[in-house]
Amino acid sequence: MVINTMLLYFVFKTIKQPVPKWRVLLSAIIGTAFALTLPLLSFSGVGMFFIRLFVGALMVFVVQNKSLGRYTLFLLLFLTYTFAFGGAVFGVMSMFGLESVPFGLVPGVVLAMFFIFKLLIKYLNVRHSVSQHLRDVVIHHKGERYKVTSYLDTGNRLVDPDTNAPVVIISLSLFLKMFPDIPPDKIVLNRLGESEVEQGKYIPLSTVAGKSKIFTFKPEKLEILKGKTHDNIRLGVSMRGFKDAVRYDALLHSALA
């Protein structure tokens, strides 16, 4: 019953839907009742397999029966997690020898698998959330094209105070790829002369850590694939990498959505 509850909990968290506690409890009780009854019945291996599928379908119907599409998605996730969770627990216990595993170790293995699956689902949710805001862009500069993955950052409202052009933040690695002749320490230590990059200049930057400055320059244009092309923008260089569940090398300005 505990495992049934955990599996249903995993599915609800994956699809980001509130967990109806009484429905989950009822569904887990139904699954437990069948688990206690099935060993008393005599069926072939194939028959037992289809009975278990029926039980899973019934459990899912109890908690998710508003639409066929939602029900199908829930059922597929439930079956996937059932096989994955069961296989993971079986694999861990097999390392100790199934017949020699102390009974007291079983709850510990199940609990460990619960936290592992919970972290995995959280990672997948974050990755999916980030992926929804990713855009493929092409930066045109000095006759070269740089295709990069960017993140549409609604919090990026940085503009050039002189021209009011939106500033797209790019990673340091991308900047060094575009300007391989510039020593990294110059840009990192804010010692890059504005004349060393055509139309380059520092603009003020306010963050939670206080006021600073960021080096910016103007590319020929920025093309958002399957979107618009912008020529009135500047690129600002971030000294920090963009750490997220998905790799990207630029933060788009909110005005470029």
PDB file of C-alpha atoms in Angstrom:
ATOM      1  CA  MET A   1       0.000   0.000   0.000  1.00  0.00           C
ATOM      2  CA  VAL A   2       2.885   2.340   0.773  1.00  0.00           C
ATOM      3  CA  ILE A   3       4.465   1.669  -2.617  1.00  0.00           C
ATOM      4  CA  ASN A   4       1.141   2.136  -4.441  1.00  0.00           C
ATOM      5  CA  THR A   5       0.731   5.509  -2.724  1.00  0.00           C
ATOM      6  CA  MET A   6       4.284   6.518  -3.618  1.00  0.00           C
ATOM      7  CA  LEU A   7       3.844   5.603  -7.299  1.00  0.00           C
ATOM      8  CA  LEU A   8       0.621   7.616  -7.580  1.00  0.00           C
ATOM      9  CA  TYR A   9       2.340  10.513  -5.807  1.00  0.00           C
ATOM     10  CA  PHE A  10       5.194  10.382  -8.354  1.00  0.00           C
ATOM     11  CA  VAL A  11       2.762  10.615 -11.279  1.00  0.00           C
ATOM     12  CA  PHE A  12       0.859  13.577  -9.841  1.00  0.00           C
ATOM     13  CA  LYS A  13       4.127  15.408  -9.212  1.00  0.00           C
ATOM     14  CA  THR A  14       5.332  14.677 -12.737  1.00  0.00           C
ATOM     15  CA  ILE A  15       2.262  16.232 -14.375  1.00  0.00           C
ATOM     16  CA  LYS A  16       2.238  19.038 -11.769  1.00  0.00           C
ATOM     17  CA  GLN A  17      -1.282  18.346 -10.587  1.00  0.00           C
ATOM     18  CA  PRO A  18      -2.535  18.645  -6.979  1.00  0.00           C
ATOM     19  CA  VAL A  19      -2.657  15.283  -5.212  1.00  0.00           C
ATOM     20  CA  PRO A  20      -6.274  14.291  -4.263  1.00  0.00           C
ATOM     21  CA  LYS A  21      -5.385  12.509  -1.024  1.00  0.00           C
ATOM     22  CA  TRP A  22      -8.595  10.565  -0.495  1.00  0.00           C
ATOM     23  CA  ARG A  23      -8.607   9.303  -4.098  1.00  0.00           C
ATOM     24  CA  VAL A  24      -4.955   8.266  -3.847  1.00  0.00           C
ATOM     25  CA  LEU A  25      -5.697   6.450  -0.577  1.00  0.00           C
ATOM     26  CA  LEU A  26      -8.699   4.669  -2.087  1.00  0.00           C
ATOM     27  CA  SER A  27      -6.711   3.690  -5.182  1.00  0.00           C
ATOM     28  CA  ALA A  28      -3.842   2.368  -3.037  1.00  0.00           C
ATOM     29  CA  ILE A  29      -6.295   0.319  -0.962  1.00  0.00           C
ATOM     30  CA  ILE A  30      -7.752  -1.234  -4.144  1.00  0.00           C
ATOM     31  CA  GLY A  31      -4.266  -2.127  -5.369  1.00  0.00           C
ATOM     32  CA  THR A  32      -3.367  -3.614  -1.985  1.00  0.00           C
ATOM     33  CA  ALA A  33      -6.567  -5.693  -1.899  1.00  0.00           C
ATOM     34  CA  PHE A  34      -5.759  -7.203  -5.287  1.00  0.00           C
ATOM     35  CA  ALA A  35      -2.146  -7.818  -4.224  1.00  0.00           C
ATOM     36  CA  LEU A  36      -3.408  -9.830  -1.244  1.00  0.00           C
ATOM     37  CA  THR A  37      -5.950 -11.725  -3.348  1.00  0.00           C
ATOM     38  CA  LEU A  38      -3.921 -12.615  -6.460  1.00  0.00           C
ATOM     39  CA  PRO A  39      -1.622 -15.179  -4.759  1.00  0.00           C
ATOM     40  CA  LEU A  40      -4.746 -17.175  -3.791  1.00  0.00           C
ATOM     41  CA  LEU A  41      -5.840 -17.443  -7.440  1.00  0.00           C
ATOM     42  CA  SER A  42      -4.501 -19.784 -10.089  1.00  0.00           C
ATOM     43  CA  PHE A  43      -3.637 -18.091 -13.396  1.00  0.00           C
ATOM     44  CA  SER A  44      -1.006 -18.553 -16.069  1.00  0.00           C
ATOM     45  CA  GLY A  45       1.822 -16.051 -16.346  1.00  0.00           C
ATOM     46  CA  VAL A  46       0.108 -14.291 -19.253  1.00  0.00           C
ATOM     47  CA  GLY A  47      -3.208 -14.210 -17.420  1.00  0.00           C
ATOM     48  CA  MET A  48      -1.573 -12.778 -14.314  1.00  0.00           C
ATOM     49  CA  PHE A  49       0.110 -10.092 -16.429  1.00  0.00           C
ATOM     50  CA  PHE A  50      -3.196  -8.906 -17.916  1.00  0.00           C
ATOM     51  CA  ILE A  51      -4.894  -8.990 -14.509  1.00  0.00           C
ATOM     52  CA  ARG A  52      -2.158  -6.746 -13.131  1.00  0.00           C
ATOM     53  CA  LEU A  53      -2.633  -4.377 -16.075  1.00  0.00           C
ATOM     54  CA  PHE A  54      -6.354  -4.299 -15.334  1.00  0.00           C
ATOM     55  CA  VAL A  55      -5.682  -3.531 -11.678  1.00  0.00           C
ATOM     56  CA  GLY A  56      -3.338  -0.695 -12.652  1.00  0.00           C
ATOM     57  CA  ALA A  57      -5.931   0.696 -15.064  1.00  0.00           C
ATOM     58  CA  LEU A  58      -8.583   0.542 -12.343  1.00  0.00           C
ATOM     59  CA  MET A  59      -6.327   2.283  -9.821  1.00  0.00           C
ATOM     60  CA  VAL A  60      -5.644   5.068 -12.294  1.00  0.00           C
ATOM     61  CA  PHE A  61      -9.354   5.395 -13.128  1.00  0.00           C
ATOM     62  CA  VAL A  62     -10.085   6.067  -9.454  1.00  0.00           C
ATOM     63  CA  VAL A  63      -7.719   9.045  -9.338  1.00  0.00           C
ATOM     64  CA  GLN A  64      -7.888  10.347 -12.933  1.00  0.00           C
ATOM     65  CA  ASN A  65     -11.073   9.889 -14.967  1.00  0.00           C
ATOM     66  CA  LYS A  66     -11.956  13.377 -16.253  1.00  0.00           C
ATOM     67  CA  SER A  67     -10.644  12.957 -19.800  1.00  0.00           C
ATOM     68  CA  LEU A  68      -9.361  10.080 -21.942  1.00  0.00           C
ATOM     69  CA  GLY A  69      -6.153  11.914 -22.863  1.00  0.00           C
ATOM     70  CA  ARG A  70      -5.293  12.744 -19.267  1.00  0.00           C
ATOM     71  CA  TYR A  71      -6.211   9.214 -18.161  1.00  0.00           C
ATOM     72  CA  THR A  72      -3.981   7.638 -20.844  1.00  0.00           C
ATOM     73  CA  LEU A  73      -1.029   9.854 -19.896  1.00  0.00           C
ATOM     74  CA  PHE A  74      -1.510   9.057 -16.209  1.00  0.00           C
ATOM     75  CA  LEU A  75      -1.756   5.313 -16.901  1.00  0.00           C
ATOM     76  CA  LEU A  76       1.401   5.279 -19.022  1.00  0.00           C
ATOM     77  CA  LEU A  77       3.333   7.174 -16.353  1.00  0.00           C
ATOM     78  CA  PHE A  78       1.970   4.919 -13.611  1.00  0.00           C
ATOM     79  CA  LEU A  79       3.002   1.750 -15.461  1.00  0.00           C
ATOM     80  CA  THR A  80       6.413   3.223 -16.309  1.00  0.00           C
ATOM     81  CA  TYR A  81       7.124   4.151 -12.695  1.00  0.00           C
ATOM     82  CA  THR A  82       5.807   0.797 -11.480  1.00  0.00           C
ATOM     83  CA  PHE A  83       8.255  -1.128 -13.680  1.00  0.00           C
ATOM     84  CA  ALA A  84      11.121   1.311 -13.045  1.00  0.00           C
ATOM     85  CA  PHE A  85      10.618   1.460  -9.269  1.00  0.00           C
ATOM     86  CA  GLY A  86      10.126  -2.285  -8.953  1.00  0.00           C
ATOM     87  CA  GLY A  87      13.164  -2.958 -11.116  1.00  0.00           C
ATOM     88  CA  ALA A  88      15.310  -0.538  -9.111  1.00  0.00           C
ATOM     89  CA  VAL A  89      14.329  -2.096  -5.781  1.00  0.00           C
ATOM     90  CA  PHE A  90      14.836  -5.619  -7.177  1.00  0.00           C
ATOM     91  CA  GLY A  91      18.250  -4.626  -8.562  1.00  0.00           C
ATOM     92  CA  VAL A  92      19.473  -3.162  -5.264  1.00  0.00           C
ATOM     93  CA  MET A  93      18.266  -6.149  -3.279  1.00  0.00           C
ATOM     94  CA  SER A  94      19.803  -8.572  -5.807  1.00  0.00           C
ATOM     95  CA  MET A  95      23.212  -7.141  -4.955  1.00  0.00           C
ATOM     96  CA  PHE A  96      22.815  -8.605  -1.479  1.00  0.00           C
ATOM     97  CA  GLY A  97      21.226 -11.867  -2.666  1.00  0.00           C
ATOM     98  CA  LEU A  98      17.421 -11.957  -2.611  1.00  0.00           C
ATOM     99  CA  GLU A  99      17.215 -14.912  -0.240  1.00  0.00           C
ATOM    100  CA  SER A 100      19.638 -13.417   2.282  1.00  0.00           C
ATOM    101  CA  VAL A 101      18.208  -9.887   2.442  1.00  0.00           C
ATOM    102  CA  PRO A 102      17.163  -9.107   6.035  1.00  0.00           C
ATOM    103  CA  PHE A 103      13.501  -8.124   6.170  1.00  0.00           C
ATOM    104  CA  GLY A 104      14.430  -4.950   8.046  1.00  0.00           C
ATOM    105  CA  LEU A 105      16.484  -3.811   5.037  1.00  0.00           C
ATOM    106  CA  VAL A 106      13.495  -3.777   2.677  1.00  0.00           C
ATOM    107  CA  PRO A 107      11.869  -0.569   4.052  1.00  0.00           C
ATOM    108  CA  GLY A 108      15.244   1.151   3.888  1.00  0.00           C
ATOM    109  CA  VAL A 109      15.720   0.197   0.230  1.00  0.00           C
ATOM    110  CA  VAL A 110      12.189   1.357  -0.625  1.00  0.00           C
ATOM    111  CA  LEU A 111      12.739   4.649   1.210  1.00  0.00           C
ATOM    112  CA  ALA A 112      16.047   5.225  -0.582  1.00  0.00           C
ATOM    113  CA  MET A 113      14.404   4.561  -3.956  1.00  0.00           C
ATOM    114  CA  PHE A 114      11.624   6.996  -3.031  1.00  0.00           C
ATOM    115  CA  PHE A 115      14.052   9.874  -2.489  1.00  0.00           C
ATOM    116  CA  ILE A 116      16.025   8.991  -5.636  1.00  0.00           C
ATOM    117  CA  PHE A 117      12.850   8.999  -7.740  1.00  0.00           C
ATOM    118  CA  LYS A 118      11.680  12.222  -6.103  1.00  0.00           C
ATOM    119  CA  LEU A 119      14.932  13.991  -7.015  1.00  0.00           C
ATOM    120  CA  LEU A 120      14.745  12.585 -10.551  1.00  0.00           C
ATOM    121  CA  ILE A 121      11.186  13.846 -11.058  1.00  0.00           C
ATOM    122  CA  LYS A 122      12.114  17.264  -9.663  1.00  0.00           C
ATOM    123  CA  TYR A 123      15.005  17.433 -12.131  1.00  0.00           C
ATOM    124  CA  LEU A 124      12.749  16.426 -15.035  1.00  0.00           C
ATOM    125  CA  ASN A 125      10.170  19.055 -14.042  1.00  0.00           C
ATOM    126  CA  VAL A 126      12.825  21.771 -13.877  1.00  0.00           C
ATOM    127  CA  ARG A 127      14.256  20.665 -17.201  1.00  0.00           C
ATOM    128  CA  HIS A 128      10.811  20.745 -18.821  1.00  0.00           C
ATOM    129  CA  SER A 129      10.066  24.178 -17.335  1.00  0.00           C
ATOM    130  CA  VAL A 130      13.350  25.590 -18.646  1.00  0.00           C
ATOM    131  CA  SER A 131      12.930  23.960 -22.063  1.00  0.00           C
ATOM    132  CA  GLN A 132       9.653  25.826 -22.616  1.00  0.00           C
ATOM    133  CA  HIS A 133      11.565  29.121 -22.618  1.00  0.00           C
ATOM    134  CA  LEU A 134      14.450  28.074 -24.855  1.00  0.00           C
ATOM    135  CA  ARG A 135      14.910  29.653 -28.269  1.00  0.00           C
ATOM    136  CA  ASP A 136      17.448  28.892 -30.998  1.00  0.00           C
ATOM    137  CA  VAL A 137      19.040  32.096 -32.221  1.00  0.00           C
ATOM    138  CA  VAL A 138      21.675  33.079 -34.764  1.00  0.00           C
ATOM    139  CA  ILE A 139      23.968  36.009 -33.992  1.00  0.00           C
ATOM    140  CA  HIS A 140      25.375  37.734 -37.078  1.00  0.00           C
ATOM    141  CA  HIS A 141      28.643  39.565 -36.470  1.00  0.00           C
ATOM    142  CA  LYS A 142      31.509  40.498 -38.793  1.00  0.00           C
ATOM    143  CA  GLY A 143      30.226  38.186 -41.514  1.00  0.00           C
ATOM    144  CA  GLU A 144      30.102  35.198 -39.144  1.00  0.00           C
ATOM    145  CA  ARG A 145      27.017  33.326 -37.926  1.00  0.00           C
ATOM    146  CA  TYR A 146      26.890  31.954 -34.382  1.00  0.00           C
ATOM    147  CA  LYS A 147      23.988  29.616 -33.725  1.00  0.00           C
ATOM    148  CA  VAL A 148      23.325  29.292 -29.994  1.00  0.00           C
ATOM    149  CA  THR A 149      20.599  28.195 -27.620  1.00  0.00           C
ATOM    150  CA  SER A 150      19.125  31.079 -25.630  1.00  0.00           C
ATOM    151  CA  TYR A 151      16.735  31.414 -22.699  1.00  0.00           C
ATOM    152  CA  LEU A 152      13.893  33.923 -22.810  1.00  0.00           C
ATOM    153  CA  ASP A 153      14.460  35.680 -19.488  1.00  0.00           C
ATOM    154  CA  THR A 154      11.449  37.781 -18.500  1.00  0.00           C
ATOM    155  CA  GLY A 155      13.582  39.305 -15.763  1.00  0.00           C
ATOM    156  CA  ASN A 156      16.140  40.712 -18.196  1.00  0.00           C
ATOM    157  CA  ARG A 157      15.153  44.347 -18.772  1.00  0.00           C
ATOM    158  CA  LEU A 158      18.635  45.761 -19.239  1.00  0.00           C
ATOM    159  CA  VAL A 159      18.851  48.458 -21.920  1.00  0.00           C
ATOM    160  CA  ASP A 160      21.576  50.688 -23.296  1.00  0.00           C
ATOM    161  CA  PRO A 161      21.020  54.059 -21.557  1.00  0.00           C
ATOM    162  CA  ASP A 162      22.166  55.964 -24.672  1.00  0.00           C
ATOM    163  CA  THR A 163      20.104  54.241 -27.370  1.00  0.00           C
ATOM    164  CA  ASN A 164      17.500  52.387 -25.286  1.00  0.00           C
ATOM    165  CA  ALA A 165      18.440  49.202 -27.209  1.00  0.00           C
ATOM    166  CA  PRO A 166      17.669  45.970 -25.322  1.00  0.00           C
ATOM    167  CA  VAL A 167      20.723  44.050 -24.101  1.00  0.00           C
ATOM    168  CA  VAL A 168      20.965  40.298 -24.661  1.00  0.00           C
ATOM    169  CA  ILE A 169      23.342  38.683 -22.161  1.00  0.00           C
ATOM    170  CA  ILE A 170      25.775  36.131 -23.603  1.00  0.00           C
ATOM    171  CA  SER A 171      28.155  33.753 -21.873  1.00  0.00           C
ATOM    172  CA  LEU A 172      31.864  34.460 -21.540  1.00  0.00           C
ATOM    173  CA  SER A 173      32.651  31.330 -23.575  1.00  0.00           C
ATOM    174  CA  LEU A 174      30.548  32.600 -26.477  1.00  0.00           C
ATOM    175  CA  PHE A 175      32.246  35.997 -26.357  1.00  0.00           C
ATOM    176  CA  LEU A 176      35.701  34.388 -26.457  1.00  0.00           C
ATOM    177  CA  LYS A 177      34.566  32.255 -29.390  1.00  0.00           C
ATOM    178  CA  MET A 178      33.519  35.401 -31.242  1.00  0.00           C
ATOM    179  CA  PHE A 179      36.742  37.244 -30.302  1.00  0.00           C
ATOM    180  CA  PRO A 180      39.485  34.590 -29.999  1.00  0.00           C
ATOM    181  CA  ASP A 181      42.267  37.202 -30.117  1.00  0.00           C
ATOM    182  CA  ILE A 182      41.143  38.969 -26.939  1.00  0.00           C
ATOM    183  CA  PRO A 183      42.863  37.670 -23.762  1.00  0.00           C
ATOM    184  CA  PRO A 184      40.238  36.322 -21.311  1.00  0.00           C
ATOM    185  CA  ASP A 185      41.682  38.256 -18.363  1.00  0.00           C
ATOM    186  CA  LYS A 186      40.880  41.583 -20.038  1.00  0.00           C
ATOM    187  CA  ILE A 187      37.141  40.964 -20.153  1.00  0.00           C
ATOM    188  CA  VAL A 188      37.062  39.133 -16.802  1.00  0.00           C
ATOM    189  CA  LEU A 189      38.851  41.966 -14.986  1.00  0.00           C
ATOM    190  CA  ASN A 190      36.873  44.700 -16.790  1.00  0.00           C
ATOM    191  CA  ARG A 191      40.036  45.980 -18.466  1.00  0.00           C
ATOM    192  CA  LEU A 192      38.853  45.618 -22.041  1.00  0.00           C
ATOM    193  CA  GLY A 193      39.314  48.871 -23.908  1.00  0.00           C
ATOM    194  CA  GLU A 194      36.172  50.040 -25.650  1.00  0.00           C
ATOM    195  CA  SER A 195      38.186  50.617 -28.830  1.00  0.00           C
ATOM    196  CA  GLU A 196      39.279  46.949 -28.950  1.00  0.00           C
ATOM    197  CA  VAL A 197      35.775  45.852 -29.989  1.00  0.00           C
ATOM    198  CA  GLU A 198      33.926  47.814 -32.631  1.00  0.00           C
ATOM    199  CA  GLN A 199      30.982  49.695 -31.068  1.00  0.00           C
ATOM    200  CA  GLY A 200      31.931  48.251 -27.692  1.00  0.00           C
ATOM    201  CA  LYS A 201      31.332  50.064 -24.409  1.00  0.00           C
ATOM    202  CA  TYR A 202      30.570  49.518 -20.734  1.00  0.00           C
ATOM    203  CA  ILE A 203      27.111  50.312 -19.401  1.00  0.00           C
ATOM    204  CA  PRO A 204      26.012  50.477 -15.745  1.00  0.00           C
ATOM    205  CA  LEU A 205      24.444  47.381 -14.229  1.00  0.00           C
ATOM    206  CA  SER A 206      22.472  47.194 -10.977  1.00  0.00           C
ATOM    207  CA  THR A 207      22.161  43.826  -9.207  1.00  0.00           C
ATOM    208  CA  VAL A 208      21.249  42.612  -5.737  1.00  0.00           C
ATOM    209  CA  ALA A 209      24.982  42.699  -4.971  1.00  0.00           C
ATOM    210  CA  GLY A 210      25.178  46.393  -5.831  1.00  0.00           C
ATOM    211  CA  LYS A 211      26.150  48.507  -8.820  1.00  0.00           C
ATOM    212  CA  SER A 212      28.704  47.391 -11.388  1.00  0.00           C
ATOM    213  CA  LYS A 213      29.231  47.577 -15.134  1.00  0.00           C
ATOM    214  CA  ILE A 214      28.958  45.191 -18.052  1.00  0.00           C
ATOM    215  CA  PHE A 215      30.758  45.249 -21.383  1.00  0.00           C
ATOM    216  CA  THR A 216      28.440  45.417 -24.377  1.00  0.00           C
ATOM    217  CA  PHE A 217      28.828  45.582 -28.133  1.00  0.00           C
ATOM    218  CA  LYS A 218      26.535  45.767 -31.128  1.00  0.00           C
ATOM    219  CA  PRO A 219      26.208  42.797 -33.484  1.00  0.00           C
ATOM    220  CA  GLU A 220      24.898  43.155 -37.016  1.00  0.00           C
ATOM    221  CA  LYS A 221      21.657  41.427 -36.050  1.00  0.00           C
ATOM    222  CA  LEU A 222      20.145  38.689 -33.936  1.00  0.00           C
ATOM    223  CA  GLU A 223      17.827  36.220 -35.638  1.00  0.00           C
ATOM    224  CA  ILE A 224      15.410  34.191 -33.536  1.00  0.00           C
ATOM    225  CA  LEU A 225      14.749  31.030 -35.515  1.00  0.00           C
ATOM    226  CA  LYS A 226      11.024  30.619 -36.176  1.00  0.00           C
ATOM    227  CA  GLY A 227      10.681  34.167 -34.896  1.00  0.00           C
ATOM    228  CA  LYS A 228      11.724  37.750 -35.598  1.00  0.00           C
ATOM    229  CA  THR A 229      15.061  39.291 -36.544  1.00  0.00           C
ATOM    230  CA  HIS A 230      16.349  42.231 -34.477  1.00  0.00           C
ATOM    231  CA  ASP A 231      19.108  44.644 -35.466  1.00  0.00           C
ATOM    232  CA  ASN A 232      18.677  47.271 -32.757  1.00  0.00           C
ATOM    233  CA  ILE A 233      20.164  45.278 -29.884  1.00  0.00           C
ATOM    234  CA  ARG A 234      23.402  45.000 -27.942  1.00  0.00           C
ATOM    235  CA  LEU A 235      25.146  41.957 -26.498  1.00  0.00           C
ATOM    236  CA  GLY A 236      26.394  42.076 -22.912  1.00  0.00           C
ATOM    237  CA  VAL A 237      29.011  39.659 -21.595  1.00  0.00           C
ATOM    238  CA  SER A 238      28.294  37.751 -18.395  1.00  0.00           C
ATOM    239  CA  MET A 239      31.255  36.765 -16.237  1.00  0.00           C
ATOM    240  CA  ARG A 240      29.312  33.803 -14.859  1.00  0.00           C
ATOM    241  CA  GLY A 241      28.104  30.695 -16.627  1.00  0.00           C
ATOM    242  CA  PHE A 242      24.416  29.978 -16.958  1.00  0.00           C
ATOM    243  CA  LYS A 243      23.749  27.007 -14.678  1.00  0.00           C
ATOM    244  CA  ASP A 244      20.469  25.248 -15.270  1.00  0.00           C
ATOM    245  CA  ALA A 245      18.970  21.870 -16.110  1.00  0.00           C
ATOM    246  CA  VAL A 246      19.524  22.670 -19.801  1.00  0.00           C
ATOM    247  CA  ARG A 247      22.590  24.343 -21.297  1.00  0.00           C
ATOM    248  CA  TYR A 248      22.225  27.698 -23.061  1.00  0.00           C
ATOM    249  CA  ASP A 249      24.586  30.540 -23.916  1.00  0.00           C
ATOM    250  CA  ALA A 250      22.401  33.636 -24.023  1.00  0.00           C
ATOM    251  CA  LEU A 251      19.653  35.357 -22.037  1.00  0.00           C
ATOM    252  CA  LEU A 252      17.184  37.066 -24.326  1.00  0.00           C
ATOM    253  CA  HIS A 253      15.736  40.416 -23.319  1.00  0.00           C
ATOM    254  CA  SER A 254      12.084  40.352 -22.230  1.00  0.00           C
ATOM    255  CA  ALA A 255      11.178  42.699 -25.095  1.00  0.00           C
ATOM    256  CA  LEU A 256      12.261  40.071 -27.641  1.00  0.00           C
ATOM    257  CA  ALA A 257       9.564  37.545 -26.689  1.00  0.00           C
TER     258      ALA A 257
END
